[in-house]
Short mmCIF file of C-alpha atoms in Angstrom, two decimals:
data_model
loop_
_atom_site.label_atom_id
_atom_site.label_comp_id
_atom_site.label_asym_id
_atom_site.label_seq_id
_atom_site.Cartn_x
_atom_site.Cartn_y
_atom_site.Cartn_z
CA MET A 1 0.00 0.00 0.00
CA LYS A 2 1.52 3.28 -1.11
CA LEU A 3 0.88 6.48 0.76
CA LEU A 4 -1.04 7.91 -2.20
CA THR A 5 -3.44 4.98 -1.83
CA HIS A 6 -3.60 5.44 1.93
CA ASN A 7 -4.62 9.04 1.37
CA MET A 8 -7.85 7.90 -0.29
CA LEU A 9 -8.79 5.36 2.37
CA THR A 10 -11.30 5.87 5.09
CA SER A 11 -13.22 3.77 7.57
CA HIS A 12 -16.97 3.40 7.20
CA VAL A 13 -17.67 1.54 10.39
CA ARG A 14 -21.22 2.16 11.49
CA GLY A 15 -21.46 4.87 14.07
CA VAL A 16 -18.33 6.70 13.04
CA ARG A 17 -19.10 10.38 12.69
CA PRO A 18 -18.84 11.91 9.20
CA GLY A 19 -15.21 12.32 8.31
CA GLY A 20 -14.24 10.57 11.52
CA GLY A 21 -12.86 7.56 9.71
CA PHE A 22 -10.10 9.55 8.02
CA PRO A 23 -7.17 9.43 8.03
CA LEU A 24 -6.45 5.88 9.09
CA ARG A 25 -3.53 5.58 11.47
CA ILE A 26 -0.78 3.37 10.14
CA GLN A 27 1.01 0.86 12.32
CA ALA A 28 3.54 -0.70 10.00
CA THR A 29 5.59 -3.77 10.73
CA GLU A 30 7.18 -3.90 7.29
CA VAL A 31 7.86 -0.98 5.01
CA LYS A 32 9.49 -1.18 1.60
CA VAL A 33 11.06 1.61 -0.40
CA ASN A 34 11.04 1.28 -4.18
CA ASN A 35 12.54 3.28 -6.98
CA VAL A 36 9.81 4.78 -9.09
CA ASP A 37 10.47 6.97 -12.10
CA PHE A 38 9.92 10.62 -11.32
CA ASN A 39 7.25 12.35 -13.42
CA GLN A 40 7.13 16.01 -12.45
CA GLU A 41 3.82 16.80 -14.12
CA PHE A 42 2.16 13.75 -12.58
CA VAL A 43 3.24 14.72 -9.06
CA ALA A 44 2.24 18.35 -9.51
CA ARG A 45 -1.22 17.32 -10.69
CA MET A 46 -1.62 14.84 -7.86
CA ILE A 47 -0.94 17.31 -5.04
CA PRO A 48 -4.31 19.14 -5.16
CA LYS A 49 -6.09 15.78 -4.98
CA VAL A 50 -4.34 14.74 -1.84
CA GLU A 51 -5.22 15.64 1.76
CA TRP A 52 -1.89 17.24 2.54
CA GLY A 53 -2.11 17.03 6.33
CA ALA A 54 -2.95 13.35 6.21
CA LEU A 55 -0.06 12.67 3.84
CA VAL A 56 2.44 14.40 6.09
CA GLU A 57 1.10 12.62 9.16
CA ALA A 58 1.32 9.24 7.43
CA ALA A 59 4.86 9.86 6.17
CA GLU A 60 5.93 10.97 9.60
CA SER A 61 4.47 7.87 11.25
CA LEU A 62 6.58 5.73 8.93
CA GLY A 63 9.71 7.75 9.54
CA HIS A 64 9.81 8.95 5.95
CA LEU A 65 8.86 12.57 6.36
CA SER A 66 12.44 13.79 5.93
CA ASP A 67 12.07 17.54 5.48
CA LEU A 68 8.72 17.63 3.77
CA PRO A 69 6.91 20.75 5.03
CA HIS A 70 3.72 20.50 7.07
CA GLU A 71 2.21 23.23 4.95
CA LEU A 72 2.04 23.23 1.19
CA PRO A 73 4.41 25.87 -0.19
CA PRO A 74 2.94 28.29 -2.71
CA GLU A 75 3.80 27.76 -6.38
CA TYR A 76 5.12 24.28 -5.89
CA GLU A 77 4.43 23.31 -9.54
CA ASN A 78 7.90 24.28 -10.67
CA ASN A 79 9.75 23.48 -7.51
CA GLU A 80 11.47 20.29 -8.64
CA ASP A 81 13.22 19.72 -5.35
CA PHE A 82 9.96 19.83 -3.46
CA LEU A 83 8.17 17.71 -6.02
CA ARG A 84 10.82 15.02 -5.82
CA LYS A 85 10.28 14.80 -2.08
CA VAL A 86 6.55 14.50 -2.61
CA HIS A 87 7.15 11.85 -5.26
CA HIS A 88 9.17 9.83 -2.81
CA VAL A 89 6.54 9.92 -0.13
CA LEU A 90 3.55 9.35 -2.41
CA LEU A 91 4.89 6.60 -4.63
CA GLU A 92 8.10 5.11 -3.31
CA VAL A 93 7.22 4.23 0.28
CA GLU A 94 5.09 1.11 0.62
CA VAL A 95 3.58 -0.53 3.65
CA MET A 96 3.82 -4.29 3.12
CA GLU A 97 2.64 -5.51 6.51
CA GLY A 98 0.82 -3.68 9.23
CA ILE A 99 -2.47 -2.31 10.41
CA LEU A 100 -4.68 0.61 9.49
CA LYS A 101 -6.62 1.91 12.46
CA CYS A 102 -9.85 3.89 12.34
CA PRO A 103 -9.25 7.04 14.40
CA ASP A 104 -12.85 7.11 15.61
CA SER A 105 -13.81 3.52 16.28
CA GLY A 106 -10.38 1.94 16.73
CA ARG A 107 -11.34 -0.75 14.23
CA GLU A 108 -8.22 -2.32 12.71
CA PHE A 109 -7.81 -3.23 9.06
CA PRO A 110 -4.85 -5.52 8.33
CA ILE A 111 -2.37 -5.02 5.51
CA THR A 112 -0.88 -8.25 4.22
CA LYS A 113 1.62 -8.48 1.33
CA GLY A 114 0.87 -4.88 0.59
CA ILE A 115 -2.88 -5.50 0.32
CA PRO A 116 -5.20 -3.75 2.76
CA ASN A 117 -8.24 -5.74 3.78
CA MET A 118 -10.98 -3.17 4.17
CA LEU A 119 -13.85 -5.62 4.52
CA LEU A 120 -16.38 -4.89 7.21
CA SER A 121 -18.72 -7.41 8.72
CA GLU A 122 -22.45 -7.00 8.13
CA GLU A 123 -22.90 -5.73 11.68
CA GLU A 124 -20.34 -3.01 11.12
CA THR A 125 -21.92 -1.48 8.01
CA MET B 1 -34.55 -10.33 1.54
CA GLU B 2 -31.28 -8.56 2.05
CA LYS B 3 -29.87 -11.58 3.82
CA GLU B 4 -30.99 -13.93 1.06
CA ALA B 5 -29.59 -11.62 -1.58
CA SER B 6 -26.30 -11.43 0.21
CA GLN B 7 -26.18 -15.20 0.71
CA LEU B 8 -26.95 -15.86 -2.94
CA GLU B 9 -24.09 -13.59 -3.92
CA LYS B 10 -21.78 -15.33 -1.44
CA ASP B 11 -22.63 -18.76 -2.83
CA HIS B 12 -22.80 -17.95 -6.51
CA VAL B 13 -20.52 -15.05 -7.04
CA HIS B 14 -17.91 -14.77 -4.33
CA SER B 15 -17.16 -18.40 -3.71
CA VAL B 16 -17.14 -19.16 -7.42
CA TYR B 17 -14.64 -16.43 -8.20
CA GLU B 18 -12.47 -17.69 -5.39
CA LYS B 19 -12.44 -21.15 -6.90
CA ILE B 20 -11.83 -20.04 -10.44
CA ALA B 21 -9.34 -17.27 -9.64
CA PRO B 22 -6.28 -19.39 -10.48
CA HIS B 23 -7.57 -19.74 -14.05
CA PHE B 24 -7.97 -16.06 -14.65
CA HIS B 25 -4.61 -15.46 -16.17
CA ASP B 26 -5.96 -17.10 -19.27
CA ALA B 27 -5.26 -15.06 -22.36
CA ARG B 28 -8.94 -14.91 -23.20
CA TYR B 29 -9.58 -12.37 -20.46
CA LYS B 30 -8.21 -9.41 -22.31
CA ALA B 31 -9.12 -5.78 -21.87
CA TRP B 32 -11.96 -4.59 -24.05
CA PRO B 33 -11.02 -1.83 -26.49
CA LYS B 34 -13.63 0.74 -25.47
CA VAL B 35 -12.70 0.38 -21.84
CA GLN B 36 -9.07 0.82 -22.78
CA GLN B 37 -10.07 3.93 -24.72
CA PHE B 38 -11.97 5.37 -21.76
CA LEU B 39 -8.90 4.95 -19.56
CA SER B 40 -6.50 6.32 -22.14
CA ASP B 41 -8.69 9.40 -22.50
CA GLN B 42 -8.29 10.34 -18.85
CA ASP B 43 -6.03 13.32 -18.13
CA PRO B 44 -2.49 12.74 -16.91
CA GLY B 45 -2.42 12.82 -13.13
CA SER B 46 -5.92 11.38 -12.84
CA LEU B 47 -6.91 9.18 -9.93
CA ILE B 48 -8.93 6.23 -11.15
CA ALA B 49 -10.74 3.46 -9.29
CA ASP B 50 -11.50 0.08 -10.81
CA ILE B 51 -14.28 -1.30 -8.64
CA GLY B 52 -14.35 -5.06 -9.02
CA CYS B 53 -10.97 -5.10 -10.71
CA GLY B 54 -10.60 -8.88 -10.67
CA ASN B 55 -7.05 -9.80 -11.59
CA GLY B 56 -6.33 -6.22 -12.55
CA LYS B 57 -6.44 -6.43 -16.31
CA TYR B 58 -7.27 -2.73 -16.67
CA LEU B 59 -4.85 -1.44 -14.08
CA HIS B 60 -1.84 -1.17 -16.36
CA ILE B 61 -3.55 1.08 -18.91
CA ASN B 62 -2.43 4.72 -19.13
CA SER B 63 0.64 4.99 -16.98
CA GLN B 64 0.09 8.74 -16.63
CA THR B 65 -2.73 8.02 -14.22
CA TYR B 66 -2.85 6.44 -10.77
CA LYS B 67 -5.16 3.47 -10.53
CA LEU B 68 -6.57 1.77 -7.47
CA GLY B 69 -8.18 -1.59 -7.88
CA CYS B 70 -10.41 -3.32 -5.42
CA ASP B 71 -12.30 -6.58 -5.41
CA TYR B 72 -14.05 -8.88 -2.97
CA CYS B 73 -12.07 -11.89 -4.12
CA PHE B 74 -8.76 -12.32 -2.26
CA PRO B 75 -7.06 -14.62 -4.79
CA LEU B 76 -7.83 -12.26 -7.67
CA VAL B 77 -6.60 -9.26 -5.71
CA GLU B 78 -3.40 -11.12 -4.89
CA SER B 79 -2.94 -11.90 -8.53
CA ALA B 80 -3.29 -8.22 -9.40
CA ARG B 81 -0.87 -7.33 -6.63
CA ASN B 82 1.68 -9.74 -8.03
CA ASP B 83 1.54 -7.77 -11.25
CA GLY B 84 2.57 -4.71 -9.28
CA HIS B 85 -0.78 -2.95 -8.97
CA GLU B 86 -2.21 -1.03 -6.03
CA VAL B 87 -5.16 -3.09 -4.92
CA MET B 88 -7.21 -3.93 -1.87
CA VAL B 89 -10.02 -6.15 -0.71
CA CYS B 90 -13.40 -4.65 0.02
CA HIS B 91 -17.09 -4.96 -0.79
CA SER B 92 -18.47 -2.71 -3.47
CA LEU B 93 -21.52 -1.82 -1.38
CA CYS B 94 -19.19 -0.26 1.17
CA LEU B 95 -16.19 1.26 -0.55
CA PRO B 96 -13.36 2.33 1.79
CA TYR B 97 -12.80 5.57 -0.09
CA ARG B 98 -13.35 9.21 0.79
CA ASN B 99 -16.11 11.11 -0.94
CA GLU B 100 -15.33 12.52 -4.37
CA CYS B 101 -11.71 11.46 -4.45
CA PHE B 102 -11.57 9.89 -7.90
CA ASP B 103 -11.48 11.48 -11.34
CA ALA B 104 -12.83 8.35 -12.98
CA VAL B 105 -14.39 5.08 -11.89
CA LEU B 106 -14.68 1.77 -13.73
CA SER B 107 -17.27 -0.91 -13.11
CA ILE B 108 -16.73 -3.61 -15.70
CA ALA B 109 -18.86 -6.72 -15.44
CA VAL B 110 -19.68 -6.26 -11.76
CA ILE B 111 -23.14 -4.81 -11.22
CA HIS B 112 -24.78 -7.79 -12.90
CA HIS B 113 -23.68 -9.96 -9.98
CA PHE B 114 -25.99 -8.18 -7.56
CA SER B 115 -29.14 -10.13 -7.03
CA THR B 116 -31.65 -7.36 -6.37
CA LYS B 117 -32.40 -4.08 -8.07
CA GLU B 118 -31.94 -2.30 -4.75
CA ARG B 119 -28.42 -3.66 -4.36
CA ARG B 120 -27.55 -2.77 -7.94
CA VAL B 121 -28.67 0.81 -7.32
CA ARG B 122 -26.72 0.93 -4.06
CA ALA B 123 -23.59 -0.27 -5.82
CA ILE B 124 -23.88 2.47 -8.43
CA LYS B 125 -24.58 5.12 -5.81
CA GLU B 126 -21.61 4.03 -3.73
CA MET B 127 -19.31 4.36 -6.72
CA ALA B 128 -20.83 7.74 -7.56
CA ARG B 129 -20.07 8.86 -4.03
CA THR B 130 -16.35 8.37 -4.58
CA LEU B 131 -16.38 10.20 -7.92
CA ARG B 132 -15.64 13.93 -8.04
CA VAL B 133 -18.10 16.28 -9.69
CA GLY B 134 -17.29 16.33 -13.40
CA GLY B 135 -15.64 12.94 -13.21
CA GLN B 136 -16.88 10.05 -15.30
CA MET B 137 -17.91 6.50 -14.58
CA MET B 138 -17.99 3.64 -17.06
CA ILE B 139 -20.27 0.69 -16.36
CA TYR B 140 -20.44 -2.55 -18.33
CA VAL B 141 -23.02 -5.24 -17.62
CA TRP B 142 -24.01 -8.41 -19.47
CA ALA B 143 -26.88 -8.01 -21.84
CA MET B 144 -29.88 -10.27 -22.01
CA GLU B 145 -29.97 -9.69 -25.74
CA GLN B 146 -26.99 -11.47 -27.21
CA LYS B 147 -26.30 -12.42 -30.79
CA ARG B 148 -25.42 -15.99 -30.13
CA ARG B 149 -27.75 -16.83 -27.29
CA LYS B 150 -31.00 -15.72 -25.88
CA PHE B 151 -31.56 -15.82 -22.17
CA GLU B 152 -35.07 -16.77 -21.23
CA LYS B 153 -34.89 -15.00 -17.93
CA GLN B 154 -32.91 -12.14 -16.50
CA ASP B 155 -31.75 -13.92 -13.38
CA VAL B 156 -29.59 -16.82 -14.40
CA PHE B 157 -26.87 -19.16 -13.29
CA VAL B 158 -24.03 -19.60 -15.70
CA PRO B 159 -21.40 -22.26 -15.33
CA TRP B 160 -17.80 -21.30 -15.70
CA ASN B 161 -15.89 -23.31 -18.24
CA PRO B 162 -12.37 -23.90 -16.93
CA SER B 163 -10.75 -24.30 -20.31
CA PRO B 164 -11.78 -24.55 -23.89
CA PRO B 165 -11.00 -27.75 -25.79
CA SER B 166 -7.36 -27.75 -26.68
CA TRP B 167 -6.68 -27.08 -30.31
CA THR B 168 -3.00 -27.66 -30.18
CA LEU B 169 -3.14 -31.41 -30.52
CA SER B 170 -2.08 -33.77 -33.23
CA ASN B 171 -3.39 -33.52 -36.72
CA THR B 172 -4.27 -37.14 -37.13
CA CYS B 173 -7.83 -38.17 -36.60
CA SER B 174 -8.52 -40.95 -34.26
CA ARG B 175 -9.93 -43.53 -36.55
CA GLY B 176 -11.66 -45.44 -33.85
CA ILE B 177 -13.65 -42.47 -32.68
CA GLN B 178 -14.25 -41.32 -36.22
CA LYS B 179 -15.75 -44.67 -37.07
CA SER B 180 -17.91 -44.73 -33.99
CA ILE B 181 -19.30 -41.29 -34.71
CA ASN B 182 -20.15 -42.20 -38.27
CA GLN B 183 -21.83 -45.35 -37.16
CA LYS B 184 -23.85 -43.80 -34.40
CA ASP B 185 -25.30 -40.89 -36.20
CA LYS B 186 -25.16 -40.20 -39.85
CA ARG B 187 -26.74 -36.84 -39.36
CA LEU B 188 -23.50 -35.72 -37.84
CA ALA B 189 -21.39 -35.21 -40.91
CA LEU B 190 -17.80 -34.77 -40.00
CA ASP B 191 -15.00 -33.80 -42.23
CA GLN B 192 -12.64 -36.67 -41.65
CA HIS B 193 -9.61 -34.85 -42.81
CA SER B 194 -10.02 -31.67 -40.92
CA PRO B 195 -7.16 -31.18 -38.49
CA LYS B 196 -9.32 -28.93 -36.38
CA LEU B 197 -11.79 -31.67 -35.86
CA ALA B 198 -8.99 -33.93 -34.81
CA GLY B 199 -8.38 -31.64 -31.94
CA THR B 200 -12.01 -31.68 -30.98
CA LEU B 201 -12.16 -35.43 -31.18
CA LYS B 202 -9.12 -35.77 -28.97
CA VAL B 203 -10.66 -33.48 -26.42
CA HIS B 204 -13.75 -35.51 -26.50
CA ARG B 205 -11.66 -38.62 -25.95
CA GLN B 206 -9.98 -36.95 -23.00
CA ALA B 207 -13.34 -35.97 -21.58
CA ARG B 208 -14.54 -39.51 -21.96
CA SER B 209 -11.55 -40.89 -20.22
CA SER B 210 -12.36 -39.12 -17.01
CA SER B 211 -14.89 -41.87 -16.48
CA PHE B 212 -18.03 -39.95 -15.90
CA VAL B 213 -20.04 -41.50 -18.63
CA GLY B 214 -23.27 -43.32 -18.10
CA GLU B 215 -23.73 -46.31 -20.31
CA LYS B 216 -26.32 -44.69 -22.49
CA GLU B 217 -24.01 -41.85 -23.37
CA THR B 218 -22.83 -41.95 -26.91
CA THR B 219 -19.62 -40.65 -28.30
CA HIS B 220 -21.54 -38.33 -30.53
CA ASN B 221 -23.65 -36.85 -27.76
CA LEU B 222 -20.65 -36.10 -25.63
CA PHE B 223 -18.83 -34.49 -28.47
CA GLU B 224 -21.75 -32.33 -29.26
CA LYS B 225 -22.40 -31.38 -25.70
CA SER B 226 -18.80 -30.63 -25.04
CA LEU B 227 -18.59 -28.23 -27.91
CA ARG B 228 -21.93 -26.65 -27.23
CA TRP B 229 -21.03 -26.09 -23.65
CA SER B 230 -17.69 -24.61 -24.31
CA LEU B 231 -19.21 -22.39 -26.92
CA PHE B 232 -21.98 -21.25 -24.66
CA SER B 233 -19.92 -20.35 -21.67
CA ARG B 234 -17.22 -18.80 -23.77
CA SER B 235 -19.75 -16.79 -25.66
CA LEU B 236 -20.67 -15.12 -22.43
CA ASP B 237 -17.19 -14.53 -21.13
CA SER B 238 -15.18 -13.71 -24.12
CA ILE B 239 -17.27 -13.27 -27.21
CA LEU B 240 -15.91 -9.78 -27.37
CA ASP B 241 -12.39 -10.90 -27.07
CA LEU B 242 -11.37 -9.76 -30.50
CA SER B 243 -8.10 -11.58 -30.43
CA ASN B 244 -9.67 -14.79 -29.30
CA GLN B 245 -8.20 -17.21 -31.78
CA TRP B 246 -9.88 -20.16 -30.20
CA HIS B 247 -13.30 -18.73 -30.70
CA GLN B 248 -12.69 -17.97 -34.34
CA ARG B 249 -11.22 -21.39 -35.01
CA GLU B 250 -14.19 -22.93 -33.35
CA LEU B 251 -16.61 -21.09 -35.59
CA SER B 252 -14.76 -22.10 -38.71
CA THR B 253 -14.70 -25.68 -37.54
CA PHE B 254 -18.42 -25.66 -37.22
CA SER B 255 -18.82 -24.51 -40.75
CA ASN B 256 -16.11 -26.80 -42.08
CA GLY B 257 -17.31 -29.85 -40.31
CA ASN B 258 -21.01 -29.36 -40.97
CA ILE B 259 -21.83 -30.23 -37.45
CA GLN B 260 -25.54 -30.23 -37.04
CA LEU B 261 -26.66 -28.93 -33.70
CA ASP B 262 -30.19 -29.49 -34.69
CA GLU B 263 -33.44 -30.04 -32.93
CA LEU B 264 -33.25 -33.77 -33.10
CA ASN B 265 -29.90 -34.04 -31.39
CA ARG B 266 -30.92 -31.65 -28.69
CA GLY B 267 -34.13 -33.55 -28.28
CA LYS B 268 -32.14 -36.69 -27.52
CA LEU B 269 -30.32 -34.92 -24.74
CA PHE B 270 -33.47 -33.66 -23.14
CA GLU B 271 -35.04 -37.05 -23.33
CA LYS B 272 -32.18 -38.50 -21.35
CA ILE B 273 -32.46 -35.83 -18.72
CA ARG B 274 -36.16 -36.43 -18.41
CA GLN B 275 -35.46 -40.08 -17.80
CA GLY B 276 -33.54 -38.94 -14.77
CA GLY B 277 -30.59 -41.15 -15.47
CA PHE B 278 -28.19 -38.31 -15.76
CA ILE B 279 -29.15 -36.77 -12.48
CA LYS B 280 -27.94 -39.84 -10.64
CA HIS B 281 -24.65 -39.73 -12.40
CA ILE B 282 -23.97 -36.12 -11.55
CA SER B 283 -22.13 -36.82 -8.37
CA ASN B 284 -19.72 -39.06 -10.20
CA LEU B 285 -18.89 -36.68 -12.92
CA SER B 286 -15.91 -34.52 -13.39
CA LEU B 287 -16.48 -30.81 -13.04
CA HIS B 288 -16.31 -30.25 -16.76
CA VAL B 289 -19.13 -32.58 -17.52
CA LYS B 290 -21.12 -31.50 -14.49
CA GLN B 291 -21.30 -28.11 -16.08
CA GLN B 292 -22.49 -29.58 -19.33
CA LEU B 293 -25.27 -31.64 -17.88
CA LYS B 294 -26.55 -29.30 -15.28
CA ILE B 295 -27.62 -26.48 -17.44
CA ASP B 296 -28.35 -26.41 -21.11
CA TYR B 297 -29.69 -23.24 -22.58
CA HIS B 298 -31.78 -24.27 -25.48
CA PRO B 299 -33.77 -21.30 -26.70
CA LYS B 300 -37.04 -23.16 -26.58
CA GLN B 301 -36.64 -25.90 -24.12
CA SER B 302 -34.09 -25.45 -21.45
CA ALA B 303 -32.90 -28.41 -19.47
CA PHE B 304 -32.16 -25.96 -16.69
CA HIS B 305 -35.83 -25.21 -16.43
CA GLN B 306 -36.59 -28.87 -16.63
CA LEU B 307 -34.42 -29.40 -13.59
CA GLN B 308 -36.09 -26.52 -11.85
CA ASN B 309 -39.52 -27.89 -12.57
CA ARG B 310 -38.52 -31.24 -11.21
CA ARG B 311 -37.72 -29.55 -7.92
CA LYS B 312 -41.04 -27.70 -8.06
CA THR B 313 -39.47 -24.37 -7.47
CA ASP B 314 -40.72 -21.12 -8.80
CA SER B 315 -38.93 -20.66 -12.03
CA SER B 316 -40.43 -17.33 -12.88
CA LEU B 317 -38.00 -14.58 -12.23
CA GLN B 318 -39.71 -11.25 -12.33
CA ASP B 319 -37.59 -8.35 -11.35
CA THR B 320 -39.05 -5.38 -13.05
CA ASN B 321 -41.53 -3.26 -11.21
CA ASN B 322 -40.88 -4.40 -7.72
CA TYR B 323 -37.88 -2.56 -6.34
CA CYS B 324 -36.91 -5.41 -4.06
CA SER B 325 -38.31 -8.36 -5.87
CA MET B 326 -36.18 -11.22 -4.66
CA ALA B 327 -39.36 -12.79 -3.35
CA THR B 328 -40.33 -14.35 -6.66
CA TRP B 329 -36.84 -15.69 -7.26
CA ASN B 330 -36.11 -19.28 -6.34
CA LYS B 331 -36.25 -19.80 -2.64
CA GLN B 332 -33.16 -21.95 -2.86
CA PRO B 333 -30.16 -20.91 -4.83
CA GLN B 334 -29.18 -23.34 -7.53
CA ARG B 335 -26.34 -25.49 -6.36
CA SER B 336 -24.41 -27.94 -8.37
CA PRO B 337 -23.69 -31.08 -6.36
CA ASN B 338 -20.36 -29.83 -5.19
CA GLY B 339 -21.59 -26.22 -5.03
CA ALA B 340 -18.98 -25.09 -7.49
CA CYS B 341 -18.79 -22.81 -10.46
CA LEU B 342 -22.32 -21.65 -11.14
CA ARG B 343 -22.18 -17.90 -11.32
CA TYR B 344 -25.24 -15.82 -10.67
CA TYR B 345 -26.02 -13.05 -13.16
CA HIS B 346 -28.79 -10.58 -13.55
CA VAL B 347 -28.53 -9.93 -17.28
CA PHE B 348 -29.74 -6.50 -18.29
CA LYS B 349 -32.37 -5.66 -20.86
CA GLU B 350 -31.93 -2.81 -23.30
CA GLY B 351 -32.41 0.47 -21.51
CA GLU B 352 -32.44 -1.08 -18.06
CA LEU B 353 -29.08 0.22 -16.92
CA VAL B 354 -29.84 3.73 -18.19
CA GLU B 355 -33.23 3.63 -16.48
CA LEU B 356 -31.65 2.50 -13.23
CA ILE B 357 -29.33 5.50 -13.24
CA GLU B 358 -31.83 8.06 -14.49
CA HIS B 359 -34.52 7.09 -12.00
CA HIS B 360 -32.49 6.19 -8.94
CA VAL B 361 -29.10 7.92 -9.10
CA PRO B 362 -29.69 11.65 -9.56
CA GLU B 363 -26.03 12.43 -8.93
CA LEU B 364 -25.11 10.73 -12.21
CA HIS B 365 -25.96 12.02 -15.65
CA VAL B 366 -25.81 9.50 -18.47
CA ILE B 367 -23.78 10.97 -21.31
CA HIS B 368 -23.33 7.91 -23.48
CA SER B 369 -24.96 4.50 -23.61
CA TYR B 370 -24.29 1.73 -26.12
CA PHE B 371 -24.15 -1.96 -26.79
CA ASP B 372 -20.67 -3.43 -26.92
CA HIS B 373 -20.90 -6.99 -28.15
CA ALA B 374 -22.67 -8.77 -25.33
CA ASN B 375 -22.77 -5.88 -22.90
CA TRP B 376 -24.91 -2.86 -22.17
CA CYS B 377 -22.61 0.05 -21.39
CA VAL B 378 -22.98 3.45 -19.88
CA ILE B 379 -20.67 6.40 -19.40
CA ALA B 380 -22.08 8.75 -16.80
CA GLU B 381 -20.84 11.99 -15.30
CA LYS B 382 -21.09 13.00 -11.67
CA ILE B 383 -23.09 16.15 -11.24
CA HIS B 384 -24.05 18.40 -8.36
CA VAL B 385 -27.42 17.58 -6.89
CA TRP B 386 -29.00 20.66 -5.39
CA LYS B 387 -31.22 19.84 -2.47
CA ILE B 388 -33.79 22.44 -1.62
#
């Protein structure tokens, strides 16, 4: 599970208040770092679609924040240095084993071989 | 109703896909061109969800976009993961995604597995929820109206054919089988020198050798059934597979070999089923033949319905006006003796998918609808719904 993927994920456990299931807290037991080709335009276009605070929090929890800022800098589109850091965090860091935890309900979703299992039981939906 | 619907889907969608997942890397499951086109048309930097991605056959298209696949079937998701895709396991009635996070959403051959209209609407609404305003969704579902076959009902069970007859076998005809076919039924005129037929005959021989056959079974009947079966189930799965060499070879064999799948031969098969002899043999049969004997979609006289009538179940499947009309559906889901490989489908009539969206999903606006080989297809755009 890459951090770009994680940024889209939320818990829908019954009873969780609106928005309360995001972002899922990551407890990783195995993290992999890959080399992914850098595509500046792709990263620049992806940034507005991402919840920036959640991305930073997730990267930090995995120890991969490095010096990524907590606030989005203005006019980042041409800032290659910045975009490379974002690229690394979005696409190169992968959680292979671990748990995603709903911040509201505490419900845990396992990640196995890089695959999150987001299934809820019928009672939970 | 909800519980029965969910159980039917568990038995005849989820567990089937789990069993057949290892076979899904077959070359016949290729991406359909218009779906490929839809994906290629998305802007660079788009976030795209493939809901019900299966083994991920669409996830590699358009590397300028980021695709997330999800499916209920663990083995298929693992397979997609092994190809390097970002995938997860979830249920499409409860997607684990934030609202309006995707630029595009795919639903290819998924919605037709939901057993009630209400669930089908919910599935579409749930996908629409994750789509941003202005984003587009593409939905493909199996059509009731197909060129090669006509479904009698909209709610059907379709067996999955593990593999087509192998065509890569020797070119020499088996004389013994050839002779027996000619003796048994002169109506079946076979081209003795056709190498393609040789392959078919060998397959038939292989099928025979798995010792399922009742004594009354003739070589000719098996051969015919085997081909008819393979053709039927393939016609549903991969008739659109434009590069499907097997399918094309098969068609040319039929015309070369003058094989008569006529009323009389079919009548023989139904007669046997009526005698009940086959039913007893079912538990001894290999999976391949189980599929052949259990259901036979003859346009006029379906053995499937014969079996249903024997069990005195309600074979009328009305799911039109009643929003939650599972009640008139069989009380008991159809099970093959080992419970395997009968997939449930609600095949869609012309206009049904569009009507479903227009009447029940106001947040989607249908911009294009068409028939793509054996599927009804819709491209719809997410719009703002103003609530007063």
